Short mmCIF file of C-alpha atoms (C1' of nucleotides) in Angstrom, two decimals:
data_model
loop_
_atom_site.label_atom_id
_atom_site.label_comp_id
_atom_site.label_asym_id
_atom_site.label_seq_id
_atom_site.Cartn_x
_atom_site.Cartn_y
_atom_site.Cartn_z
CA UNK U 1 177.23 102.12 107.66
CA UNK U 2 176.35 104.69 110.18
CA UNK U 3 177.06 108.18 109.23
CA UNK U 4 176.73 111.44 111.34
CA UNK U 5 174.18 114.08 110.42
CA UNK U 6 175.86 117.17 109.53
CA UNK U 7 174.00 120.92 110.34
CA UNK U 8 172.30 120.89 106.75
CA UNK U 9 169.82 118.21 108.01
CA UNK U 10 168.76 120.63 110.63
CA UNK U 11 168.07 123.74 108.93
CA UNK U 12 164.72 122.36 107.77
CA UNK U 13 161.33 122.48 108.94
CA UNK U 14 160.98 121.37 112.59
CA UNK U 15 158.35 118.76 111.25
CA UNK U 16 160.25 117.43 108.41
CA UNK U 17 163.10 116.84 111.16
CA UNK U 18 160.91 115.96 113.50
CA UNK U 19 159.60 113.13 111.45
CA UNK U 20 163.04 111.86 110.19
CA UNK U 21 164.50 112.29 113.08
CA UNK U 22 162.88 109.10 114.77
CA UNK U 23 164.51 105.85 114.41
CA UNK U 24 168.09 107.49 114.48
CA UNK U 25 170.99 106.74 116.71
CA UNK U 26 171.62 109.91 119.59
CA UNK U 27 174.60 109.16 120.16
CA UNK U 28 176.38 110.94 123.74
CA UNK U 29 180.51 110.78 124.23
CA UNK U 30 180.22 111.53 128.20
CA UNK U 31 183.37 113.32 130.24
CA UNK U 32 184.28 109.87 130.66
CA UNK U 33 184.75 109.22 127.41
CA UNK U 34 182.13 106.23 127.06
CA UNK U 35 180.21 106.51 124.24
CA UNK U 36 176.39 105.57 124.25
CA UNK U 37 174.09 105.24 122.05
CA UNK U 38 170.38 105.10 121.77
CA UNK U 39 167.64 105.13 118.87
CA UNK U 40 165.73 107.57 119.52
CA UNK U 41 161.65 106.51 119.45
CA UNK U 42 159.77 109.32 120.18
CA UNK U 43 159.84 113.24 119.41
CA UNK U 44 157.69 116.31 119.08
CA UNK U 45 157.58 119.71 117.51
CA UNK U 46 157.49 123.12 118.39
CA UNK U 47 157.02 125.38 115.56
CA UNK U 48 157.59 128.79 115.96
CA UNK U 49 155.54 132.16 117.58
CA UNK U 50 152.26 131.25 116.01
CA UNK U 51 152.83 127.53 118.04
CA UNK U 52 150.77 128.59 121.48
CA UNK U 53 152.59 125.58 123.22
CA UNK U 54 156.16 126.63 121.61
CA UNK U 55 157.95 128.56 124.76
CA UNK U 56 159.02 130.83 122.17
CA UNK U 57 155.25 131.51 121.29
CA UNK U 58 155.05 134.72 123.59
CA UNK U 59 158.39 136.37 121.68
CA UNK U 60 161.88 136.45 122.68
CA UNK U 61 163.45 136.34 126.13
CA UNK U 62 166.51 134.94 127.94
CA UNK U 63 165.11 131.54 128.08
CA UNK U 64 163.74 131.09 124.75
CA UNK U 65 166.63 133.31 122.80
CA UNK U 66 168.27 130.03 121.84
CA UNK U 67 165.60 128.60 119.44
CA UNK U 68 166.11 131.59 117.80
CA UNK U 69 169.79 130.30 116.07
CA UNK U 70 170.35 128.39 113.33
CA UNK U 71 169.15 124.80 113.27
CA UNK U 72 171.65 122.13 114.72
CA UNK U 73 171.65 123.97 117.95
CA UNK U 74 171.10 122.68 121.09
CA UNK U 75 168.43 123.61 123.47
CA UNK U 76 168.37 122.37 127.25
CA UNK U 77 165.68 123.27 129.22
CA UNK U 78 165.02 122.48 133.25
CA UNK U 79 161.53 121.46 133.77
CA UNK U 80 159.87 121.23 137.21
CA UNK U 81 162.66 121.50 138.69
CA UNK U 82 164.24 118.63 138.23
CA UNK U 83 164.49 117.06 134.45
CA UNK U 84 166.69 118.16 131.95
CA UNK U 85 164.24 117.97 128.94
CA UNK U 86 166.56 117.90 125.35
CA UNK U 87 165.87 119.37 122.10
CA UNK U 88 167.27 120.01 119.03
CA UNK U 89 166.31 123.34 117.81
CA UNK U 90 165.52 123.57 113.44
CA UNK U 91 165.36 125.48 110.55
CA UNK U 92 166.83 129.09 109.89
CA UNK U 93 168.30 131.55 112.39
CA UNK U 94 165.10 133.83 113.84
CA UNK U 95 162.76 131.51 113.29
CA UNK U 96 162.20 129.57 116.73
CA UNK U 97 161.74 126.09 116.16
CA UNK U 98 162.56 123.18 118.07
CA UNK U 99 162.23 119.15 118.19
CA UNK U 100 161.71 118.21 121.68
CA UNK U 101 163.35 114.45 122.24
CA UNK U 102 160.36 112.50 123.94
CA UNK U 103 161.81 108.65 124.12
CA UNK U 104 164.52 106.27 123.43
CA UNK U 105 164.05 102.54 122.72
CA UNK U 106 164.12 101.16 126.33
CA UNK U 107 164.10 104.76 128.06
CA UNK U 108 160.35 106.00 127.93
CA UNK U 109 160.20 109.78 129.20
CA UNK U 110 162.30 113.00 128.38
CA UNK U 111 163.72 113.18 132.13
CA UNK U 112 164.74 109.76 131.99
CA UNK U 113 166.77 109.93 128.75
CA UNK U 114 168.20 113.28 129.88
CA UNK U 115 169.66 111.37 132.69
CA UNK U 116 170.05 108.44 131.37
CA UNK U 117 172.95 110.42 128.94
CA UNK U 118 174.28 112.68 131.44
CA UNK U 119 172.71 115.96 129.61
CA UNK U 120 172.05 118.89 131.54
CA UNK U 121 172.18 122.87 130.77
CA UNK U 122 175.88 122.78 130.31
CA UNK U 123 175.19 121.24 126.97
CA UNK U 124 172.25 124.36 126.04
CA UNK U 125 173.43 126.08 122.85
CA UNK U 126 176.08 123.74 122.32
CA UNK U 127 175.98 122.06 118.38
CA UNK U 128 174.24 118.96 117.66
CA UNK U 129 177.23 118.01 114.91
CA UNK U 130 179.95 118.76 117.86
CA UNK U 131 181.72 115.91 120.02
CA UNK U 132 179.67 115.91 122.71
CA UNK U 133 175.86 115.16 121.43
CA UNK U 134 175.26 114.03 118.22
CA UNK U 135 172.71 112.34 115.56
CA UNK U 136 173.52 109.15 113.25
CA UNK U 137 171.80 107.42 110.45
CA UNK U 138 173.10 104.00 110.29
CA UNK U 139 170.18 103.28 107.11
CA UNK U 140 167.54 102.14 109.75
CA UNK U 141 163.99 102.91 108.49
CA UNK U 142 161.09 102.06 110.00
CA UNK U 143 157.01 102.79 110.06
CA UNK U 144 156.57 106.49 111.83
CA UNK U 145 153.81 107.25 113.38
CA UNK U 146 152.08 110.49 114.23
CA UNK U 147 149.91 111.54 117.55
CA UNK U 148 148.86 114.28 119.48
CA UNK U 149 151.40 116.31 121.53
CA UNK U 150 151.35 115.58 125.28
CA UNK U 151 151.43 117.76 128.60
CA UNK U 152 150.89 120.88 126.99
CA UNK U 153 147.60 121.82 128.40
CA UNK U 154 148.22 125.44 128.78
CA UNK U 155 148.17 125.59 124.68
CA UNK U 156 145.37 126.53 122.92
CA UNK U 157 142.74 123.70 121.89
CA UNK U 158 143.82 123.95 118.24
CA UNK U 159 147.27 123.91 118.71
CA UNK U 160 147.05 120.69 121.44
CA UNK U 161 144.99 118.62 118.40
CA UNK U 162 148.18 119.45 115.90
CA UNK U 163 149.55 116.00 115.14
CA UNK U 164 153.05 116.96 115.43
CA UNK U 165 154.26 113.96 117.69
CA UNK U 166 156.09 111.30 115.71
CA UNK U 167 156.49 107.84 117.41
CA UNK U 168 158.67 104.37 116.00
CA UNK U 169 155.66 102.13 115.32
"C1'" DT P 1 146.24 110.40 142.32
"C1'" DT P 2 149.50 113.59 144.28
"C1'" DA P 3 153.92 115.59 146.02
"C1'" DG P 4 158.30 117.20 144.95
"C1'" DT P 5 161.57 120.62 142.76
"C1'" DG P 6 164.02 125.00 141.09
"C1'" DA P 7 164.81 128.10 136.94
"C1'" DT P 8 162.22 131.46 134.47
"C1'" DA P 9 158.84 135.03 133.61
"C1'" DT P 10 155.82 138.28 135.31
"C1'" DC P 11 154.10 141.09 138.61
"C1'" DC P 12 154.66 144.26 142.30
"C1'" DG J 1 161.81 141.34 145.91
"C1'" DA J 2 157.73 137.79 145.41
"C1'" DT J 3 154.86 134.48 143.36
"C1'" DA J 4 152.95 131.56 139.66
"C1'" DT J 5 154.01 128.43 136.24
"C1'" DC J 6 155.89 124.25 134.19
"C1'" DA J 7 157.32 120.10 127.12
"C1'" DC J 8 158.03 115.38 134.33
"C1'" DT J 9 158.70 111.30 137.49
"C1'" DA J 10 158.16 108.26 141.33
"C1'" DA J 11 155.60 106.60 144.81
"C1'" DA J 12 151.10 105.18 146.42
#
DNA sequence: TTAGTGATATCC
DNA sequence: GATATCACTAAA
């Protein structure tokens, strides 16, 4: 009995989402109108200003503005140039926090999955509840585990030993 | 291990 | 305007 996750479940913590947020079904309607679906295996979180590997750790600009609003939005970010890297950003509005998607079952990598689903920036600041992207729970549960975050090495040393990466075990 | 890729931020 | 940086991937 899957079920869709409405806003509410957003507008918490970015590791309390982050956490329950693995083992769920992302589930993409592409232009075509296929539906896919995949449960998701892997995420991280980025918590805010005081989060030295956040991209909203430095303040407020163009880029970053969107993990500013309310939790359930979505944030699309180009990385190296080529990936689409999707998250989902959490909590209230003005507080920017974000769960990065790391992995699918069967689709290892952020890049991979972006492409895999067809996501790219036309989707930034779009809603997480809309018809486009969103989240089910279809009563799945499953052993999380936690790990350090990866590829962040520009953070500092404290903040790259936070265990805030949450894998399906 | 290393090259490739382009938007963004930061520095003239 | 110019350059440095980067939450990655594929090929070797």
């Amino acid at each position: 009995m899957a079920y869709k996750l409405d806003q509410d479940f957003y507008q918490r913590p970015c590791l309390a989402v982050a956490k329950a947020l693995v083992g769920k079904l992302l589930v993409r309607r592409l232009p075509s109108g296929e539906l896919l679906k995949l449960r998701i295996s892997e995420t991280e979180a980025y918590c805010g200003e005081e989060d030295t590997a956040c991209h909203a750790h430095k303040g407020r600009t163009k880029r970053t503005e969107v993990m500013y609003q309310v939790g359930g939005t979505i944030y699309v970010y180009l990385c190296y140039g080529m990936h689409w890297l999707l998250n989902i950003v959490t909590g209230e509005a003005e507080t920017p926090e974000a769960v990065l998607i790391r992995a699918c079952l069967e689709q290892n990598g952020p890049g991979k999955l972006t492409k895999t689903l067809s996501v790219t920036g036309e989707l930034n600041r779009g809603s997480i509840c809309g018809e486009e992207l969103w989240i089910e729970d279809d009563g799945y549960s499953c052993h999380v585990v936690t790990d350090k975050r990866v590829g962040i090495g520009y953070a500092s040393r404290e903040d790259q030993n936070r265990l805030w990466r949450f894998k399906l075990q």
